Amino acid sequence: MKTNMLSRVADGMFWLNRYMERTDGMLLTLNTFYILSFDKEMNDSQGYRPLLEYYTDLTKNQIIESQYDSNFVLKHIICDNHNINSVKNLVRKARENARGSQDKITKELWEHINSLYHYTNSPELPKRLETYEAVNVITKLKNDLLLYNGILHVTMPRGLGWCFSSIGKNIERCLQTISMTQAYYKPINYNLDGEEDLLYWRRLLLSLSGYEQYLKSYSNISHNRKIAQHVVFNKDFSHSVMYILDIIDKYLGYLCIDNISQEARTLQNQFGRLKSMVRYTDYYNLTNQQLEDVLNDTETQLVQFSTDFSKLFFSYT
């Protein structure tokens, strides 16, 4: 594969899809939590806390105060100018990167991003989130992100831009999976032999688009260990850590195939060690401490890989 793309354009493609994947995951989680918040019979000890802890910079006290406040959460997550990870701000940053890469993305993709940008900047949006229309707003935004992914896959050429886009997208998705998984295992001390029922795990699975697949793949007993197998090690689940690492490895190989530099080999070896750590973990005999370590170490190493990847391909200093 010929390396004929400017580093600033590659950087734009990488971050365009990181921001859009972050928005997609955030909206899916918000939609899940918002819909389930109407189920008063459900024993919910966390509310919106996992969402607020990962996607906002609110203090611990602010999160505790607002973890059950749907009106505050909806406006803070979707259209708060002061929340750097609000949907409004993420779409704005994605659009800026798309503009800088406009000659490498399709007309259909640019028009959809632009349309989403104007919708999130609508002056009426905050008021609509205070009414019964809130669920319609969330549903439209969620569907727009689903449509974005469809347009991306159908219209984008499979060249260098696609590789950078895919790596950015999947780094973000993997970090989301790890964070959400930690949010539900940490309160139970990563107890793989516990007896938490499916209602406890439903929010996690729905937030990762894995609820239906889980029900079809596993029997209805002893969920704690099976959930870890599903969201971390299942190579057939598109949001599992192992599946995502395989995708990143594939596109990293494409980018480095013609790059004979020592830095490129070092980066591939670095990612190979990360992937092998997860791949060769014996999840059937996994202990509670090992699960915690695998999630923490994977997160730490993936963040470092992202930094080193950017330095190599985007000339970051």
Coordinates of C-alpha atoms in Angstrom, one line a residue:
M1 CA 0.0 0.0 0.0
K2 CA 1.5 3.3 -1.1
T3 CA 1.9 6.0 1.6
N4 CA 0.7 8.9 -0.4
M5 CA -1.5 10.8 2.2
L6 CA -0.5 13.9 4.1
S7 CA -0.1 13.3 7.8
R8 CA -2.6 16.1 8.7
V9 CA -5.2 14.4 6.4
A10 CA -4.5 11.0 8.0
D11 CA -4.8 12.7 11.4
G12 CA -8.2 14.1 10.4
M13 CA -9.5 10.8 9.2
F14 CA -8.3 9.1 12.4
W15 CA -9.9 11.6 14.8
L16 CA -13.1 12.1 12.7
N17 CA -14.0 8.5 13.3
R18 CA -12.8 8.5 16.9
Y19 CA -15.1 11.3 17.7
M20 CA -18.0 9.8 15.8
E21 CA -17.5 6.4 17.5
R22 CA -17.4 8.1 20.9
T23 CA -20.6 9.9 20.1
D24 CA -22.2 6.6 18.9
G25 CA -21.2 4.7 22.0
M26 CA -22.3 7.6 24.3
L27 CA -25.7 7.9 22.6
L28 CA -26.3 4.1 22.8
T29 CA -25.5 4.1 26.5
L30 CA -27.6 7.2 27.1
N31 CA -30.6 5.7 25.3
T32 CA -30.2 2.4 27.2
F33 CA -30.0 4.1 30.6
Y34 CA -32.8 6.6 29.8
I35 CA -35.3 4.0 28.7
L36 CA -34.5 1.7 31.7
S37 CA -34.9 4.6 34.1
F38 CA -38.6 4.4 33.6
D39 CA -38.6 0.9 35.0
K40 CA -39.3 1.7 38.7
E41 CA -39.3 -2.0 39.6
M42 CA -35.7 -2.4 38.6
N43 CA -33.2 -2.3 41.5
D44 CA -30.8 0.2 40.0
S45 CA -27.9 1.2 42.3
Q46 CA -25.9 3.2 39.7
G47 CA -28.3 5.2 37.6
Y48 CA -26.3 7.2 35.0
R49 CA -23.0 7.0 37.0
P50 CA -21.1 4.8 34.5
L51 CA -22.0 7.2 31.7
L52 CA -21.1 10.3 33.6
E53 CA -17.8 8.8 34.9
Y54 CA -16.5 7.9 31.4
Y55 CA -17.9 10.7 29.2
T56 CA -17.7 13.8 31.5
D57 CA -15.3 15.6 33.7
L58 CA -17.8 16.1 36.5
T59 CA -16.4 15.7 40.0
K60 CA -17.3 12.7 42.1
N61 CA -19.8 14.7 44.2
Q62 CA -21.4 16.2 41.1
I63 CA -21.9 12.7 39.6
I64 CA -23.4 11.4 42.9
E65 CA -25.8 14.4 42.9
S66 CA -26.9 13.9 39.3
Q67 CA -26.7 10.2 38.7
Y68 CA -30.5 9.8 38.8
D69 CA -31.4 13.2 37.3
S70 CA -32.5 12.5 33.8
N71 CA -33.2 16.1 32.8
F72 CA -29.7 17.2 33.8
V73 CA -28.0 14.2 32.2
L74 CA -29.8 14.6 28.9
K75 CA -28.8 18.2 28.5
H76 CA -25.3 17.8 29.8
I77 CA -24.5 14.8 27.5
I78 CA -26.3 16.1 24.4
C79 CA -25.9 19.9 24.2
D80 CA -23.9 21.3 27.0
N81 CA -21.3 23.7 25.6
H82 CA -19.1 23.3 28.7
N83 CA -19.0 19.5 28.4
I84 CA -16.1 18.7 26.0
N85 CA -17.6 15.3 25.3
S86 CA -21.2 16.4 24.7
V87 CA -22.7 15.2 21.5
K88 CA -22.8 18.8 20.3
N89 CA -19.1 19.4 20.9
L90 CA -18.0 15.9 19.6
V91 CA -19.9 16.4 16.3
R92 CA -18.4 19.9 15.9
K93 CA -14.9 18.4 16.3
A94 CA -15.7 15.6 14.0
R95 CA -16.9 18.1 11.4
E96 CA -13.7 20.1 11.7
N97 CA -11.7 17.0 11.0
A98 CA -14.0 16.1 8.1
R99 CA -13.5 19.5 6.6
G100 CA -9.7 19.1 6.7
S101 CA -10.0 15.7 5.0
Q102 CA -12.8 16.6 2.6
D103 CA -10.9 15.4 -0.5
K104 CA -10.6 12.0 1.1
I105 CA -14.1 11.4 2.3
T106 CA -17.2 11.0 0.1
K107 CA -19.8 13.7 -0.6
E108 CA -22.5 11.6 1.1
L109 CA -20.4 11.3 4.3
W110 CA -19.7 15.1 4.4
E111 CA -23.4 16.0 3.9
H112 CA -24.5 13.7 6.6
I113 CA -21.9 15.0 9.1
N114 CA -23.0 18.6 8.2
S115 CA -26.7 17.8 8.7
L116 CA -25.9 16.2 12.1
Y117 CA -23.9 19.3 13.0
H118 CA -26.8 21.7 12.2
Y119 CA -29.3 19.5 14.1
T120 CA -27.1 19.5 17.3
N121 CA -26.8 23.2 17.1
S122 CA -30.5 23.8 16.8
P123 CA -31.6 26.5 19.4
E124 CA -34.7 24.5 20.3
L125 CA -32.8 21.3 21.2
P126 CA -32.3 22.0 25.0
K127 CA -36.0 22.9 25.4
R128 CA -37.1 19.7 23.6
L129 CA -35.0 17.6 26.0
E130 CA -37.1 18.9 28.9
T131 CA -40.3 17.6 27.4
Y132 CA -41.8 14.3 26.2
E133 CA -39.9 14.8 22.9
A134 CA -36.6 13.9 24.6
V135 CA -36.9 10.2 23.6
N136 CA -37.5 11.3 20.0
V137 CA -34.3 13.4 20.1
I138 CA -32.2 10.6 21.5
T139 CA -33.7 8.1 19.0
K140 CA -33.0 10.5 16.0
L141 CA -29.4 11.1 17.1
K142 CA -28.8 7.4 17.7
N143 CA -30.3 6.5 14.2
D144 CA -28.2 9.3 12.6
L145 CA -25.0 7.7 14.0
L146 CA -26.2 4.3 12.8
L147 CA -26.7 5.9 9.4
Y148 CA -23.3 7.5 9.5
N149 CA -21.7 4.1 10.0
G150 CA -23.7 2.7 7.1
I151 CA -22.7 5.6 4.8
L152 CA -19.1 5.2 5.9
H153 CA -19.1 1.5 5.0
V154 CA -21.0 1.8 1.8
T155 CA -19.3 4.8 0.2
M156 CA -15.8 5.1 1.5
P157 CA -12.9 3.6 -0.7
R158 CA -10.8 1.0 1.1
G159 CA -7.5 2.9 0.9
L160 CA -5.2 4.6 3.4
G161 CA -8.1 6.8 4.7
W162 CA -10.1 3.8 5.5
C163 CA -7.2 2.2 7.4
F164 CA -6.7 5.4 9.6
S165 CA -10.4 5.7 10.1
S166 CA -10.8 2.1 11.1
I167 CA -8.0 2.2 13.6
G168 CA -9.3 5.4 15.2
K169 CA -12.8 4.1 15.4
N170 CA -11.8 0.8 16.9
I171 CA -9.3 2.2 19.5
E172 CA -12.3 4.3 20.7
R173 CA -14.7 1.4 20.7
C174 CA -12.2 -0.8 22.7
L175 CA -11.7 1.8 25.3
Q176 CA -15.5 2.2 25.7
T177 CA -16.0 -1.6 26.1
I178 CA -13.3 -1.7 28.7
S179 CA -14.6 1.3 30.7
M180 CA -18.2 0.0 30.7
T181 CA -17.1 -3.5 31.7
Q182 CA -15.1 -2.1 34.5
A183 CA -18.1 0.0 35.7
Y184 CA -20.1 -3.2 36.3
Y185 CA -17.5 -5.5 37.6
K186 CA -15.8 -3.1 40.0
P187 CA -18.9 -2.7 42.3
I188 CA -18.9 -6.5 42.7
N189 CA -15.1 -6.7 43.2
Y190 CA -14.7 -8.5 39.8
N191 CA -16.4 -11.6 41.3
L192 CA -16.6 -14.1 38.5
D193 CA -18.4 -16.7 40.7
G194 CA -21.1 -14.3 42.0
E195 CA -24.8 -14.7 41.3
E196 CA -25.8 -11.4 39.8
D197 CA -28.8 -11.9 37.7
L198 CA -29.4 -10.9 34.1
L199 CA -31.1 -7.6 35.1
Y200 CA -27.8 -6.5 36.6
W201 CA -25.9 -7.1 33.4
R202 CA -28.6 -5.9 31.0
R203 CA -27.5 -2.3 31.0
L204 CA -23.9 -3.3 30.1
L205 CA -25.0 -5.6 27.3
L206 CA -27.5 -3.1 25.8
S207 CA -24.8 -0.4 26.0
L208 CA -22.5 -2.6 23.9
S209 CA -25.2 -3.8 21.5
G210 CA -24.6 -7.3 22.8
Y211 CA -27.8 -8.2 24.7
E212 CA -29.5 -10.2 22.0
Q213 CA -26.4 -12.1 21.0
Y214 CA -25.7 -12.9 24.6
L215 CA -29.2 -14.4 25.1
K216 CA -28.8 -16.5 22.0
S217 CA -25.3 -17.8 22.9
Y218 CA -25.4 -18.5 26.6
S219 CA -27.7 -20.4 29.0
N220 CA -29.5 -18.5 31.7
I221 CA -27.3 -19.3 34.7
S222 CA -24.0 -18.1 36.2
H223 CA -23.8 -14.9 34.2
N224 CA -20.7 -13.3 35.9
R225 CA -18.1 -15.4 34.1
K226 CA -20.0 -15.6 30.8
I227 CA -20.4 -11.9 30.6
A228 CA -16.6 -11.5 30.9
Q229 CA -16.2 -14.2 28.2
H230 CA -18.7 -12.4 25.9
V231 CA -17.5 -8.8 26.2
V232 CA -13.7 -9.4 26.5
F233 CA -12.8 -12.7 24.7
N234 CA -15.6 -13.5 22.2
K235 CA -14.2 -13.2 18.7
D236 CA -17.6 -13.2 17.2
F237 CA -18.9 -10.2 19.1
S238 CA -18.2 -6.9 17.3
H239 CA -17.8 -4.9 20.6
S240 CA -15.6 -7.5 22.4
V241 CA -12.1 -6.5 23.3
M242 CA -10.6 -9.5 21.4
Y243 CA -12.6 -8.8 18.2
I244 CA -11.6 -5.1 18.2
L245 CA -7.9 -5.9 18.7
D246 CA -8.0 -8.2 15.7
I247 CA -9.5 -5.4 13.5
I248 CA -6.9 -2.9 14.7
D249 CA -4.1 -5.5 14.0
K250 CA -5.4 -6.0 10.5
Y251 CA -5.3 -2.4 9.5
L252 CA -2.1 -1.7 11.3
G253 CA -0.6 -4.4 9.1
Y254 CA -1.8 -2.7 6.0
L255 CA -0.3 0.6 7.1
C256 CA 3.0 -0.9 8.0
I257 CA 3.4 -3.3 5.0
D258 CA 5.6 -0.8 3.0
N259 CA 7.1 0.9 6.1
I260 CA 10.5 -0.6 6.8
S261 CA 11.4 1.8 9.6
Q262 CA 12.4 0.6 13.0
E263 CA 9.6 2.7 14.5
A264 CA 7.0 0.8 12.5
R265 CA 8.4 -2.6 13.5
T266 CA 8.5 -1.5 17.1
L267 CA 4.9 -0.3 17.0
Q268 CA 3.7 -3.6 15.5
N269 CA 5.6 -5.6 18.1
Q270 CA 4.1 -3.4 20.8
F271 CA 0.6 -4.0 19.6
G272 CA 1.4 -7.7 19.1
R273 CA 2.3 -8.1 22.8
L274 CA -1.0 -6.3 23.8
K275 CA -3.1 -8.5 21.6
S276 CA -1.3 -11.7 22.7
M277 CA -1.9 -10.8 26.4
V278 CA -5.6 -10.9 25.8
R279 CA -5.7 -13.8 23.2
Y280 CA -3.7 -16.2 25.4
T281 CA -5.6 -15.5 28.6
D282 CA -7.3 -18.7 29.8
Y283 CA -10.7 -17.2 30.5
Y284 CA -12.2 -20.6 31.5
N285 CA -9.9 -20.5 34.6
L286 CA -9.7 -16.8 34.9
T287 CA -9.5 -15.5 38.5
N288 CA -11.1 -12.3 39.8
Q289 CA -7.7 -10.5 40.1
Q290 CA -6.7 -11.7 36.6
L291 CA -9.9 -10.2 35.1
E292 CA -9.2 -6.8 36.8
D293 CA -5.6 -6.9 35.6
V294 CA -6.4 -7.8 32.0
L295 CA -8.9 -4.9 31.7
N296 CA -6.6 -2.4 33.4
D297 CA -3.5 -3.5 31.5
T298 CA -5.3 -3.6 28.2
E299 CA -6.6 -0.1 28.7
T300 CA -3.2 1.3 29.7
Q301 CA -1.4 -0.3 26.8
L302 CA -4.0 0.7 24.3
V303 CA -3.8 4.3 25.4
Q304 CA 0.0 4.1 25.0
F305 CA -0.3 2.5 21.6
S306 CA -2.6 5.3 20.5
T307 CA -0.1 7.9 21.5
D308 CA 2.8 6.0 19.8
F309 CA 0.7 5.4 16.7
S310 CA 0.0 9.2 16.4
K311 CA 3.6 10.0 16.9
L312 CA 4.7 7.7 14.1
F313 CA 2.0 8.6 11.5
F314 CA 1.0 12.1 12.3
S315 CA 4.4 13.5 13.4
Y316 CA 3.2 14.4 16.9
T317 CA 6.0 15.6 19.2

